[in-house]
Tab-separated table of C-alpha atoms and ligand atoms in Angstrom:
chain	number	residue	atom	x	y	z
A	16	UNK	CA	-12.154	33.246	0.211
A	17	UNK	CA	-14.514	34.694	2.372
A	18	UNK	CA	-14.447	38.544	2.477
A	19	UNK	CA	-12.227	39.659	6.648
A	20	UNK	CA	-15.511	41.448	7.732
A	21	UNK	CA	-14.501	43.870	10.889
A	22	UNK	CA	-16.670	43.823	13.844
A	23	UNK	CA	-18.853	46.880	13.784
A	24	UNK	CA	-19.609	48.037	17.153
A	25	UNK	CA	-21.829	50.214	16.345
A	26	UNK	CA	-25.626	49.019	15.444
A	27	UNK	CA	-26.510	50.944	12.626
A	28	UNK	CA	-23.372	49.469	9.690
A	29	UNK	CA	-25.702	45.973	9.003
A	30	UNK	CA	-26.558	44.166	6.970
A	31	UNK	CA	-23.945	43.068	5.703
A	32	UNK	CA	-22.693	42.268	1.669
A	33	UNK	CA	-24.930	39.467	1.722
A	34	UNK	CA	-28.038	41.195	3.136
A	35	UNK	CA	-28.168	39.704	6.397
A	36	UNK	CA	-28.366	40.784	9.993
A	37	UNK	CA	-27.351	38.042	12.682
A	38	UNK	CA	-29.438	35.421	10.729
A	39	UNK	CA	-31.874	36.723	9.948
A	40	UNK	CA	-32.503	38.743	6.368
A	41	UNK	CA	-30.466	37.634	2.922
A	42	UNK	CA	-32.196	36.665	-0.160
A	43	UNK	CA	-33.722	33.733	-1.359
A	44	UNK	CA	-35.544	34.350	-4.445
A	45	UNK	CA	-35.503	32.756	-7.915
A	46	UNK	CA	-32.432	32.073	-10.368
A	47	UNK	CA	-34.139	34.571	-12.464
A	48	UNK	CA	-33.969	37.754	-10.276
A	49	UNK	CA	-31.129	37.589	-8.714
A	50	UNK	CA	-29.215	39.770	-11.371
A	51	UNK	CA	-32.286	42.435	-10.784
A	52	UNK	CA	-31.585	41.836	-6.769
A	53	UNK	CA	-28.405	42.752	-7.831
A	54	UNK	CA	-28.605	46.161	-10.588
A	55	UNK	CA	-30.943	47.263	-7.821
A	56	UNK	CA	-28.447	46.536	-5.041
A	57	UNK	CA	-25.535	48.466	-7.613
A	58	UNK	CA	-28.206	50.842	-8.418
A	59	UNK	CA	-29.203	51.748	-4.718
A	60	UNK	CA	-25.887	52.425	-4.046
A	61	UNK	CA	-24.999	54.612	-6.526
A	62	UNK	CA	-27.717	56.331	-5.511
A	63	UNK	CA	-27.106	57.044	-2.437
A	64	UNK	CA	-23.390	58.366	-3.134
A	65	UNK	CA	-25.433	60.802	-5.653
A	66	UNK	CA	-25.961	64.587	-4.012
A	67	UNK	CA	-28.112	65.612	-6.860
A	68	UNK	CA	-30.637	62.319	-6.014
A	69	UNK	CA	-30.997	63.547	-2.842
A	70	UNK	CA	-31.725	66.363	-3.106
A	71	UNK	CA	-34.923	65.601	-5.176
A	72	UNK	CA	-36.175	63.533	-2.338
A	73	UNK	CA	-35.140	65.573	0.784
A	74	UNK	CA	-37.340	68.039	-2.575
A	75	UNK	CA	-40.588	66.488	-2.818
A	76	UNK	CA	-39.945	65.445	0.479
A	77	UNK	CA	-40.600	68.818	2.099
A	78	UNK	CA	-42.561	70.482	-1.263
A	79	UNK	CA	-45.296	66.505	-1.612
A	80	UNK	CA	-44.962	65.600	0.796
A	81	UNK	CA	-44.266	68.598	3.762
A	82	UNK	CA	-41.949	67.708	6.196
A	83	UNK	CA	-40.813	67.665	8.420
A	84	UNK	CA	-43.688	66.917	10.525
A	85	UNK	CA	-43.675	68.030	13.760
A	86	UNK	CA	-42.665	66.219	16.931
A	87	UNK	CA	-45.720	67.763	19.183
A	88	UNK	CA	-45.793	67.808	22.847
A	89	UNK	CA	-48.852	65.495	24.005
A	90	UNK	CA	-49.329	67.745	27.223
A	91	UNK	CA	-52.862	67.064	28.135
A	92	UNK	CA	-51.977	62.966	27.305
A	93	UNK	CA	-48.796	63.683	29.317
A	94	UNK	CA	-50.796	65.301	32.154
A	95	UNK	CA	-53.786	62.654	32.146
A	96	UNK	CA	-51.827	59.993	32.255
A	97	UNK	CA	-49.365	62.168	35.571
A	98	UNK	CA	-53.135	62.276	37.198
A	99	UNK	CA	-52.679	58.960	37.713
A	100	UNK	CA	-48.948	58.092	38.051
A	101	UNK	CA	-47.392	58.429	41.694
A	102	UNK	CA	-45.574	61.986	42.733
A	103	UNK	CA	-43.048	62.117	40.772
A	104	UNK	CA	-44.181	59.720	37.949
A	105	UNK	CA	-44.950	59.480	34.580
A	106	UNK	CA	-42.228	61.047	31.577
A	107	UNK	CA	-43.095	64.167	28.874
A	108	UNK	CA	-44.794	62.765	25.444
A	109	UNK	CA	-43.990	63.929	22.027
A	110	UNK	CA	-45.782	62.544	19.537
A	111	UNK	CA	-43.619	62.441	15.922
A	112	UNK	CA	-46.559	63.270	13.781
A	113	UNK	CA	-46.358	61.093	10.485
A	114	UNK	CA	-49.934	61.534	10.119
A	115	UNK	CA	-49.937	64.954	9.352
A	116	UNK	CA	-47.300	63.466	6.188
A	117	UNK	CA	-49.128	64.003	2.619
A	118	UNK	CA	-51.756	61.066	1.747
A	119	UNK	CA	-52.583	60.487	5.568
A	120	UNK	CA	-48.712	57.984	6.906
A	121	UNK	CA	-45.074	57.280	6.874
A	122	UNK	CA	-45.324	55.162	3.995
A	123	UNK	CA	-45.419	57.360	0.786
A	124	UNK	CA	-40.809	58.550	2.567
A	125	UNK	CA	-40.625	55.113	1.103
A	126	UNK	CA	-42.807	54.789	-1.935
A	127	UNK	CA	-40.679	57.929	-2.866
A	128	UNK	CA	-37.646	56.687	-2.187
A	129	UNK	CA	-38.484	53.130	-4.782
A	130	UNK	CA	-40.260	55.164	-7.502
A	131	UNK	CA	-36.776	57.513	-7.605
A	132	UNK	CA	-34.673	54.595	-8.415
A	133	UNK	CA	-37.770	52.577	-10.486
A	134	UNK	CA	-37.205	55.525	-12.251
A	135	UNK	CA	-32.609	56.005	-11.910
A	136	UNK	CA	-33.146	52.550	-13.141
A	137	UNK	CA	-35.159	53.598	-16.520
A	138	UNK	CA	-37.986	50.755	-15.509
A	139	UNK	CA	-41.464	51.426	-17.025
A	140	UNK	CA	-43.590	50.495	-15.302
A	141	UNK	CA	-44.524	49.472	-10.752
A	142	UNK	CA	-46.152	46.930	-9.288
A	143	UNK	CA	-47.039	47.052	-5.458
A	144	UNK	CA	-48.464	44.423	-3.198
A	145	UNK	CA	-51.097	45.598	-1.061
A	146	UNK	CA	-52.742	44.274	1.884
A	147	UNK	CA	-55.416	47.270	3.511
A	148	UNK	CA	-54.407	49.050	0.812
A	149	UNK	CA	-52.088	51.398	2.088
A	150	UNK	CA	-49.067	51.254	0.090
A	151	UNK	CA	-51.220	50.473	-2.805
A	152	UNK	CA	-52.183	53.759	-2.111
A	153	UNK	CA	-49.335	55.610	-1.171
A	154	UNK	CA	-47.708	53.633	-4.376
A	155	UNK	CA	-50.661	54.840	-6.698
A	156	UNK	CA	-49.898	58.348	-5.572
A	157	UNK	CA	-46.282	58.187	-6.626
A	158	UNK	CA	-47.430	56.679	-10.561
A	159	UNK	CA	-49.676	59.200	-10.597
A	160	UNK	CA	-46.902	62.114	-9.785
A	161	UNK	CA	-44.167	60.171	-12.291
A	162	UNK	CA	-46.267	59.393	-14.564
A	163	UNK	CA	-45.494	55.355	-14.879
A	164	UNK	CA	-48.255	52.499	-15.025
A	165	UNK	CA	-48.339	50.393	-12.105
A	166	UNK	CA	-50.367	47.089	-11.052
A	167	UNK	CA	-51.301	46.593	-7.322
A	168	UNK	CA	-51.907	43.535	-5.857
A	169	UNK	CA	-54.494	43.592	-3.328
A	170	UNK	CA	-55.897	39.946	-2.050
A	171	UNK	CA	-59.924	39.491	-3.218
A	172	UNK	CA	-61.288	38.959	0.485
A	173	UNK	CA	-59.239	42.676	1.347
A	174	UNK	CA	-60.087	44.033	-1.721
A	175	UNK	CA	-64.403	43.521	-0.448
A	176	UNK	CA	-62.950	44.968	3.522
A	177	UNK	CA	-61.518	48.041	1.412
A	178	UNK	CA	-63.634	49.656	-1.230
A	179	UNK	CA	-62.760	53.103	-0.123
A	180	UNK	CA	-58.587	52.249	-0.903
A	181	UNK	CA	-59.017	50.714	-3.910
A	182	UNK	CA	-61.524	52.857	-5.424
A	183	UNK	CA	-58.562	55.249	-4.467
A	184	UNK	CA	-56.449	53.642	-5.749
A	185	UNK	CA	-58.442	53.565	-9.405
A	186	UNK	CA	-58.981	57.409	-8.951
A	187	UNK	CA	-55.281	57.945	-8.975
A	188	UNK	CA	-55.347	55.161	-12.295
A	189	UNK	CA	-53.556	52.319	-10.526
A	190	UNK	CA	-55.029	48.953	-11.583
A	191	UNK	CA	-55.922	46.993	-9.164
A	192	UNK	CA	-55.483	42.958	-9.847
A	193	UNK	CA	-57.464	41.249	-7.094
A	194	UNK	CA	-55.679	37.849	-5.981
A	195	UNK	CA	-57.483	34.865	-5.402
A	196	UNK	CA	-54.655	32.193	-4.282
A	197	UNK	CA	-54.575	31.045	-1.004
A	198	UNK	CA	-56.396	33.143	2.031
A	199	UNK	CA	-57.081	36.004	0.079
A	200	UNK	CA	-54.990	38.727	1.708
A	201	UNK	CA	-51.322	40.236	1.849
A	202	UNK	CA	-48.884	37.220	2.272
A	203	UNK	CA	-50.368	36.077	-1.013
A	204	UNK	CA	-50.225	39.420	-2.595
A	205	UNK	CA	-46.728	39.481	-2.185
A	206	UNK	CA	-46.294	36.012	-3.140
A	207	UNK	CA	-47.707	37.587	-6.826
A	208	UNK	CA	-46.203	40.948	-6.894
A	209	UNK	CA	-42.617	39.157	-6.810
A	210	UNK	CA	-44.551	35.734	-9.625
A	211	UNK	CA	-45.268	38.535	-11.417
A	212	UNK	CA	-41.424	40.370	-11.533
A	213	UNK	CA	-39.550	36.676	-12.348
A	214	UNK	CA	-41.945	37.336	-15.465
A	215	UNK	CA	-41.849	40.547	-16.056
A	216	UNK	CA	-38.232	42.709	-14.817
A	217	UNK	CA	-37.019	43.812	-18.463
A	218	UNK	CA	-39.413	47.549	-17.420
A	219	UNK	CA	-40.940	46.405	-14.211
A	220	UNK	CA	-40.062	47.718	-10.706
A	221	UNK	CA	-41.523	45.869	-7.919
A	222	UNK	CA	-42.344	48.989	-4.341
A	223	UNK	CA	-41.761	46.756	-1.616
A	224	UNK	CA	-44.445	48.436	1.444
A	225	UNK	CA	-41.543	47.445	4.552
A	226	UNK	CA	-38.630	47.115	4.975
A	227	UNK	CA	-38.608	43.700	4.139
A	228	UNK	CA	-37.998	40.968	1.175
A	229	UNK	CA	-35.066	40.523	0.381
A	230	UNK	CA	-31.758	42.369	-0.145
A	231	UNK	CA	-31.466	45.488	-0.199
A	232	UNK	CA	-35.111	45.597	0.646
A	233	UNK	CA	-35.449	46.007	4.429
A	234	UNK	CA	-32.041	48.153	3.882
A	235	UNK	CA	-33.229	50.653	1.209
A	236	UNK	CA	-37.080	50.827	3.208
A	237	UNK	CA	-34.853	52.107	6.192
A	238	UNK	CA	-32.451	54.515	4.965
A	239	UNK	CA	-35.719	55.857	3.443
A	240	UNK	CA	-37.909	55.931	6.452
A	241	UNK	CA	-35.378	56.771	8.176
A	242	UNK	CA	-35.812	60.620	7.745
A	243	UNK	CA	-38.755	59.889	10.358
A	244	UNK	CA	-36.041	59.109	13.306
A	245	UNK	CA	-33.565	61.887	12.196
A	246	UNK	CA	-36.029	64.410	12.368
A	247	UNK	CA	-36.836	63.665	15.694
A	248	UNK	CA	-33.641	63.891	17.016
A	249	UNK	CA	-32.845	67.045	15.485
A	250	UNK	CA	-35.951	68.624	16.839
A	251	UNK	CA	-35.839	66.580	20.195
A	252	UNK	CA	-32.443	67.943	20.837
A	253	UNK	CA	-33.556	71.357	19.622
A	254	UNK	CA	-36.718	71.582	22.027
A	255	UNK	CA	-35.417	69.292	25.658
A	256	UNK	CA	-31.560	69.371	25.119
A	257	UNK	CA	-30.811	66.272	24.915
A	258	UNK	CA	-32.213	62.834	23.925
A	259	UNK	CA	-35.378	61.453	24.056
A	260	UNK	CA	-35.049	58.194	26.791
A	261	UNK	CA	-37.842	55.841	25.145
A	262	UNK	CA	-39.005	55.712	21.873
A	263	UNK	CA	-42.220	53.446	20.498
A	264	UNK	CA	-43.374	52.775	17.734
A	265	UNK	CA	-46.410	49.778	16.230
A	266	UNK	CA	-44.338	46.870	14.413
A	267	UNK	CA	-46.015	45.911	11.408
A	268	UNK	CA	-43.744	44.571	8.807
A	269	UNK	CA	-41.374	47.956	10.694
A	270	UNK	CA	-41.028	50.223	8.346
A	271	UNK	CA	-42.072	52.497	10.550
A	272	UNK	CA	-40.352	51.834	13.870
A	273	UNK	CA	-37.298	51.124	12.160
A	274	UNK	CA	-37.796	54.806	10.077
A	275	UNK	CA	-37.664	56.396	13.823
A	276	UNK	CA	-35.409	53.762	15.299
A	277	UNK	CA	-32.649	53.748	13.522
A	278	UNK	CA	-30.288	57.004	13.964
A	279	UNK	CA	-30.946	56.960	17.434
A	280	UNK	CA	-29.084	52.704	17.757
A	281	UNK	CA	-25.868	53.437	18.790
A	282	UNK	CA	-27.343	55.363	21.586
A	283	UNK	CA	-27.137	53.395	24.696
A	284	UNK	CA	-29.309	55.630	26.872
A	285	UNK	CA	-32.015	55.911	24.153
A	286	UNK	CA	-34.575	52.934	25.406
A	287	UNK	CA	-37.303	51.343	22.431
A	288	UNK	CA	-40.224	49.567	22.058
A	289	UNK	CA	-41.693	47.677	19.551
A	290	UNK	CA	-44.820	47.168	19.193
A	291	UNK	CA	-46.569	44.420	17.993
A	292	UNK	CA	-50.816	43.673	17.339
A	293	UNK	CA	-51.131	41.272	19.730
A	294	UNK	CA	-54.977	41.121	18.190
A	295	UNK	CA	-57.816	38.925	20.596
A	296	UNK	CA	-54.515	37.942	22.480
A	297	UNK	CA	-51.384	35.969	22.279
A	298	UNK	CA	-53.074	33.160	23.704
A	299	UNK	CA	-56.088	32.791	20.880
A	300	UNK	CA	-54.023	32.394	18.596
A	301	UNK	CA	-55.064	34.871	16.994
A	302	UNK	CA	-52.256	38.168	16.393
A	303	UNK	CA	-50.087	39.447	13.921
A	304	UNK	CA	-47.544	39.599	16.844
A	305	UNK	CA	-44.319	37.503	15.049
A	306	UNK	CA	-41.475	38.133	17.617
A	307	UNK	CA	-43.863	36.910	20.105
A	308	UNK	CA	-46.173	33.996	19.234
A	309	UNK	CA	-43.940	32.827	15.503
A	310	UNK	CA	-40.729	31.769	15.519
A	311	UNK	CA	-37.730	31.541	12.085
A	312	UNK	CA	-38.660	30.882	8.850
A	313	UNK	CA	-38.122	32.376	5.296
A	314	UNK	CA	-40.881	34.256	3.706
A	315	UNK	CA	-41.176	36.579	0.769
A	316	UNK	CA	-37.466	36.430	0.669
A	317	UNK	CA	-35.826	36.574	3.598
A	318	UNK	CA	-35.463	34.699	6.649
A	319	UNK	CA	-37.122	36.123	9.712
A	320	UNK	CA	-39.371	35.557	12.274
A	321	UNK	CA	-43.387	33.896	11.222
A	322	UNK	CA	-46.318	32.787	12.022
A	323	UNK	CA	-45.980	29.439	11.692
A	324	UNK	CA	-47.885	26.093	12.483
A	325	UNK	CA	-46.115	23.234	13.315
A	326	UNK	CA	-45.531	21.715	9.416
A	327	UNK	CA	-44.150	25.508	8.856
A	328	UNK	CA	-47.031	26.354	6.873
A	329	UNK	CA	-47.582	30.537	7.938
A	330	UNK	CA	-50.422	31.030	9.395
A	331	UNK	CA	-53.333	34.071	8.860
A	332	UNK	CA	-52.623	36.995	11.344
A	333	UNK	CA	-55.558	38.564	13.085
A	334	UNK	CA	-55.339	43.247	13.513
A	335	UNK	CA	-58.224	45.094	14.255
A	336	UNK	CA	-55.109	46.849	12.524
A	337	UNK	CA	-55.087	46.072	8.587
A	338	UNK	CA	-51.769	47.565	8.996
A	339	UNK	CA	-50.196	45.724	10.722
A	340	UNK	CA	-51.822	41.839	9.531
A	341	UNK	CA	-48.872	40.464	8.202
A	342	UNK	CA	-47.665	37.158	9.877
A	343	UNK	CA	-43.862	38.242	9.627
A	344	UNK	CA	-41.980	40.910	10.492
A	345	UNK	CA	-38.620	42.637	9.277
A	346	UNK	CA	-35.380	41.343	8.745
A	347	UNK	CA	-33.157	43.558	10.409
A	348	UNK	CA	-36.051	43.801	13.478
A	349	UNK	CA	-36.042	39.900	14.701
A	350	UNK	CA	-32.539	40.872	14.422
A	351	UNK	CA	-32.854	43.436	17.561
A	352	UNK	CA	-35.085	41.060	19.225
A	353	UNK	CA	-32.747	38.363	19.773
A	354	UNK	CA	-29.411	41.135	20.267
A	355	UNK	CA	-31.930	42.502	22.733
A	356	UNK	CA	-31.242	45.871	21.646
A	357	UNK	CA	-35.095	47.015	20.792
A	358	UNK	CA	-38.220	45.603	23.418
A	359	UNK	CA	-41.460	44.311	21.838
A	360	UNK	CA	-44.495	43.936	23.399
A	361	UNK	CA	-47.916	43.053	21.854
A	362	UNK	CA	-50.688	44.815	22.749
A	363	UNK	CA	-54.573	43.509	21.607
A	364	UNK	CA	-57.502	45.046	19.820
A	365	UNK	CA	-58.914	45.913	22.948
A	366	UNK	CA	-55.924	47.906	24.123
A	367	UNK	CA	-55.544	49.707	21.070
A	368	UNK	CA	-58.973	50.934	20.849
A	369	UNK	CA	-59.001	52.555	24.729
A	370	UNK	CA	-56.009	54.583	23.144
A	371	UNK	CA	-57.392	56.104	20.087
A	372	UNK	CA	-60.526	56.534	21.910
A	373	UNK	CA	-58.387	58.309	24.434
A	374	UNK	CA	-55.988	60.062	21.766
A	375	UNK	CA	-58.860	61.479	20.330
A	376	UNK	CA	-60.458	63.023	23.340
A	377	UNK	CA	-56.928	64.804	25.145
A	378	UNK	CA	-55.158	65.433	22.142
A	379	UNK	CA	-57.870	66.562	19.580
A	380	UNK	CA	-56.099	63.657	17.235
A	381	UNK	CA	-57.755	61.279	15.699
A	382	UNK	CA	-54.592	57.939	15.331
A	383	UNK	CA	-54.957	55.347	13.236
A	384	UNK	CA	-55.334	52.579	14.658
A	385	UNK	CA	-52.088	50.931	13.812
A	386	UNK	CA	-50.258	54.277	16.139
A	387	UNK	CA	-53.170	53.050	18.304
A	388	UNK	CA	-50.862	50.085	19.566
A	389	UNK	CA	-47.688	52.057	20.080
A	390	UNK	CA	-49.765	54.679	22.113
A	391	UNK	CA	-51.141	51.948	24.213
A	392	UNK	CA	-47.849	51.346	24.985
A	393	UNK	CA	-47.811	53.851	27.053
A	394	UNK	CA	-50.341	53.092	30.300
A	395	UNK	CA	-47.789	50.835	31.366
A	396	UNK	CA	-44.504	52.604	30.365
A	397	UNK	CA	-44.632	56.520	30.819
A	398	UNK	CA	-46.095	56.037	34.516
A	399	UNK	CA	-43.610	53.492	35.580
A	400	UNK	CA	-40.890	56.699	34.108
A	401	UNK	CA	-39.913	59.829	36.255
A	402	UNK	CA	-41.455	63.048	35.254
A	403	UNK	CA	-37.600	64.243	34.012
A	404	UNK	CA	-38.185	61.721	30.931
A	405	UNK	CA	-39.182	61.585	28.253
A	406	UNK	CA	-40.982	59.104	25.533
A	407	UNK	CA	-41.891	59.975	21.832
A	408	UNK	CA	-44.463	58.245	20.520
A	409	UNK	CA	-43.936	57.249	16.496
A	410	UNK	CA	-48.080	58.303	15.272
A	411	UNK	CA	-47.520	56.430	11.907
A	412	UNK	CA	-50.603	57.407	10.228
A	413	UNK	CA	-54.903	59.026	10.102
A	414	UNK	CA	-57.379	57.684	11.619
A	415	UNK	CA	-60.457	58.834	9.228
A	416	UNK	CA	-59.805	55.407	7.297
A	417	UNK	CA	-60.264	53.695	10.893
A	418	UNK	CA	-62.744	55.459	11.829
A	419	UNK	CA	-66.292	52.427	10.380
A	420	UNK	CA	-63.870	49.847	12.085
A	421	UNK	CA	-63.668	51.369	15.199
A	422	UNK	CA	-67.350	52.208	14.982
A	423	UNK	CA	-68.442	48.675	14.626
A	424	UNK	CA	-66.145	48.000	16.959
A	425	UNK	CA	-68.057	50.133	19.953
A	426	UNK	CA	-71.448	48.882	18.461
A	427	UNK	CA	-71.827	52.896	17.450
A	428	UNK	CA	-73.692	53.004	14.155
A	429	UNK	CA	-72.494	55.854	11.793
B	1209	LIG	C1	-48.136	50.150	7.311
B	1209	LIG	C2	-48.632	50.923	8.286
B	1209	LIG	C3	-48.297	50.378	8.887
B	1209	LIG	C4	-47.421	49.247	9.932
B	1209	LIG	O1	-46.207	49.036	8.990
B	1209	LIG	P1	-44.698	48.741	9.494
B	1209	LIG	O2	-44.366	49.258	7.811
B	1209	LIG	O3	-44.412	48.505	10.187
B	1209	LIG	O4	-44.301	50.754	9.729
B	1209	LIG	C5	-48.036	51.410	10.460
B	1209	LIG	N1	-49.217	52.253	10.777
B	1209	LIG	C6	-49.925	52.898	9.649
B	1209	LIG	C7	-50.529	54.429	9.684
B	1209	LIG	C8	-49.683	52.282	8.579
B	1209	LIG	O5	-50.566	52.382	7.139
């Protein structure tokens, strides 16, 4: 018997009970993992209804993470674009400042939520995957905070490229386990973490770093990150007395973007733009734009848009920004893309680098290269809007981690 589901006229009620966002999502996992995934889902539903869980999450957000993060009017950047726009044009630009969070990005929001779930489930060991090391550092941070041992799976190639983050994780007490299979990067680290999990489900909790993976991960990561959009909504109503006209966020797996977008999905007058990393350009084949340059397939437990060759082999992603360097995207974004509710736009390494420098010079804020992709979209978008319109850009992280990459790209010696 198929359960009769009510057709939602809200865009905020998905996934359905089997984890689907339209044709995307689901849970394509090894049979041994199924009981654990169901356990996790049951526990998550219970936690959601438990005021004590919410209170603990909120308390940590306030006192450990430093929330709410400010919503900041980027006055000089707005002025810069206005000088170049037609009279009466260029929207007012606000930054949602996730870069001011503890550990310097939005990832901590999700890690706090998931470790509270792990503790609630009585798990005594944490595992996670990491690419550039940002999610690894956020995970190692919450593990130190709660006194749980953790193992971070990281591609051997990434370990070489990201020494400072590897050392940070070690300082925080994590074991960093090199993954030497496949392309020795993020995709392989995630495979390896899933493999470890199958063997250790009894005592181990897997903290996934973005709004992807098997159901219920895309949903719970989104819910924990929705603190971004909920705050932004209240803050813009206080500042301007109305909702914004456009939201912009960079999309790797899609967690900071869905966190900002989700609380606004049912507001038809709020447009949304997700920015994919176009690397050296879509035509070059060296990019990380899963929606623009990929097609649907199955990876890491869910159906979604993926970069793949003719044989369905997952291809390697490229972006100057390590956090956007993932060959997939969360399933909810695939659905929002196909339904047309959210627009997705590719931005190249070069455009992101220019936006990075402009933000430093105009606002005195060094943004992450990931966030710089979102900022780069302002050049085209802000100027075509009227000057009584409002844009909120999610500044997902700070750029201190990126200065070596930027120096190299600009040919500077440091
Ligand atoms: C990891 C990361 C991203 C990309 O991840 P999402 O899940 O798409 O948000 C974006 N910005 C920063 C600063 C990151 O560290």
